[in-house]
Coordinates of C-alpha atoms in Angstrom, one line a residue:
M256 CA 31.9 103.9 114.9
Y257 CA 32.6 106.7 116.8
K258 CA 31.8 107.8 120.8
H259 CA 33.9 110.3 121.8
I260 CA 35.2 113.0 118.7
L261 CA 37.7 115.4 120.0
V262 CA 37.9 118.5 118.6
P263 CA 40.8 121.1 119.7
V264 CA 39.0 124.9 119.1
D265 CA 41.3 127.9 118.7
L266 CA 39.6 130.7 119.6
N267 CA 41.9 133.9 118.9
E268 CA 41.9 133.0 115.4
E269 CA 38.4 133.7 113.0
G270 CA 37.5 130.5 111.5
F271 CA 40.2 128.2 111.9
C272 CA 38.4 125.2 113.4
H273 CA 35.0 125.9 111.6
K274 CA 35.5 122.6 109.5
A275 CA 36.3 120.7 111.9
V276 CA 33.7 121.5 114.0
E277 CA 31.4 121.1 111.0
L278 CA 32.8 117.4 110.4
A279 CA 32.9 116.7 114.1
V280 CA 28.9 117.3 114.1
W281 CA 28.8 114.9 110.6
H282 CA 30.7 111.8 112.8
A283 CA 29.0 112.8 115.4
R284 CA 25.6 112.2 113.6
Q285 CA 26.3 109.3 111.7
S286 CA 27.5 107.6 114.7
G287 CA 25.8 109.4 117.8
A288 CA 28.9 110.1 119.2
V289 CA 29.6 113.0 121.4
V290 CA 31.3 116.1 120.3
H291 CA 33.9 117.4 122.9
L292 CA 35.3 121.1 121.8
L293 CA 38.7 121.5 123.9
N294 CA 40.2 125.1 124.0
V295 CA 44.2 124.8 125.3
L296 CA 45.0 128.5 127.4
P297 CA 48.8 128.1 127.5
G298 CA 50.5 128.3 130.9
I299 CA 48.5 131.8 132.3
H300 CA 48.9 130.5 135.6
M301 CA 53.2 130.1 134.9
A302 CA 54.8 132.2 137.6
I303 CA 57.1 134.4 134.6
V304 CA 53.2 134.7 133.0
S305 CA 51.3 135.8 136.2
S306 CA 54.2 138.3 137.6
Y307 CA 52.5 140.6 135.3
F308 CA 48.8 140.9 135.6
P309 CA 46.3 141.4 138.4
K310 CA 45.7 138.5 141.2
D311 CA 42.3 137.5 139.9
A312 CA 43.3 138.0 135.7
A313 CA 43.6 133.9 134.9
R314 CA 41.0 133.4 136.7
K315 CA 38.6 135.9 134.7
I316 CA 40.9 134.6 131.7
M317 CA 39.5 131.6 132.1
Q318 CA 35.3 132.3 132.5
E319 CA 35.7 134.5 129.8
T320 CA 37.2 131.9 127.3
Q321 CA 34.6 129.4 129.2
Q322 CA 32.0 132.1 127.7
S323 CA 33.0 132.1 124.9
L324 CA 33.6 128.2 124.3
K325 CA 29.9 127.9 125.0
Q326 CA 28.7 130.5 122.9
F327 CA 30.9 129.5 119.5
A328 CA 29.5 125.9 120.3
A329 CA 25.6 127.7 120.3
E330 CA 26.8 129.0 117.0
H331 CA 28.2 126.0 115.4
I332 CA 26.8 122.6 117.0
P333 CA 22.9 122.2 116.5
D334 CA 21.0 120.9 119.7
D335 CA 20.7 117.5 118.5
V336 CA 24.2 117.1 118.5
Q337 CA 25.8 115.8 122.5
H338 CA 28.2 118.2 123.4
T339 CA 30.7 119.3 125.7
E340 CA 33.0 122.3 126.3
T341 CA 36.3 122.4 127.6
V342 CA 39.0 125.5 128.6
S343 CA 42.4 123.8 129.7
E344 CA 45.1 125.3 130.5
G345 CA 48.6 124.3 129.2
K346 CA 50.8 123.3 126.6
P347 CA 48.9 123.0 123.9
W348 CA 49.7 119.0 122.3
T349 CA 50.2 117.7 125.9
T350 CA 46.7 118.9 126.9
I351 CA 44.9 117.9 124.1
V352 CA 46.9 114.1 124.4
D353 CA 45.6 114.1 128.1
H354 CA 42.1 115.2 127.5
A355 CA 42.2 112.4 124.6
H356 CA 43.0 109.6 126.8
Q357 CA 40.9 110.8 129.8
L358 CA 37.1 110.7 127.3
K359 CA 38.9 107.8 125.6
T360 CA 38.5 109.7 122.4
D361 CA 37.7 107.2 119.2
L362 CA 38.8 110.6 116.5
I363 CA 40.2 113.5 116.9
I364 CA 39.7 116.5 114.4
M365 CA 42.3 118.9 114.3
P366 CA 42.9 121.6 111.6
S367 CA 46.5 122.4 110.9
H368 CA 48.4 125.8 110.4
Q369 CA 50.6 125.9 106.9
R370 CA 53.5 126.3 108.0
S371 CA 56.9 127.0 106.0
G372 CA 59.7 123.9 107.0
V373 CA 62.2 126.7 109.1
D374 CA 58.4 127.9 111.6
K375 CA 58.3 123.8 112.1
L376 CA 62.0 123.4 113.0
M377 CA 61.6 126.1 115.1
L378 CA 58.1 125.8 116.6
G379 CA 57.5 122.3 115.9
S380 CA 54.2 121.3 114.7
V381 CA 50.7 121.1 117.7
A382 CA 49.4 118.4 114.7
A383 CA 52.0 116.7 113.9
K384 CA 52.8 115.8 117.9
V385 CA 49.2 115.0 118.2
V386 CA 49.7 112.4 115.6
E387 CA 52.5 110.9 117.2
N388 CA 51.4 110.6 120.8
A389 CA 47.7 110.6 120.6
P390 CA 45.3 107.5 120.9
G391 CA 42.9 106.4 118.2
H392 CA 41.7 107.7 114.4
I393 CA 43.4 111.3 114.2
L394 CA 42.3 113.2 111.0
V395 CA 44.0 116.7 110.4
L396 CA 43.1 119.1 107.9
K397 CA 45.0 121.5 106.5
P398 CA 43.9 125.0 105.0
D399 CA 42.9 125.6 102.2

């Protein structure tokens, strides 16, 4: 049924995306799909941000994050499931939507934070914006 499953992964929150990856692996096994893990680093190359760090800091952050994502995949995705790992930079929801279009994603599986009404109003919701703008089916997992 699915060919490409995108799972946005936040490596900064322990356990946050584990259930989404587990579900993606299950779906991939059922349909022979490829699981695409995506980690988004928000704005490390923006002039206002990069001016506070040494010149090669952004490159090092990208490399370290790529290595962490590779390790995460090795721990959570079995060898029999085809997968990719991508670290990208940008606004989280737009980057997720862009990757979904590029990959021709059939399914996005992503966890959602439980935020109060005020937090949603002030910060917006990445999951809500992905649901509004991304192609294909989207499965949003609520926190336990």
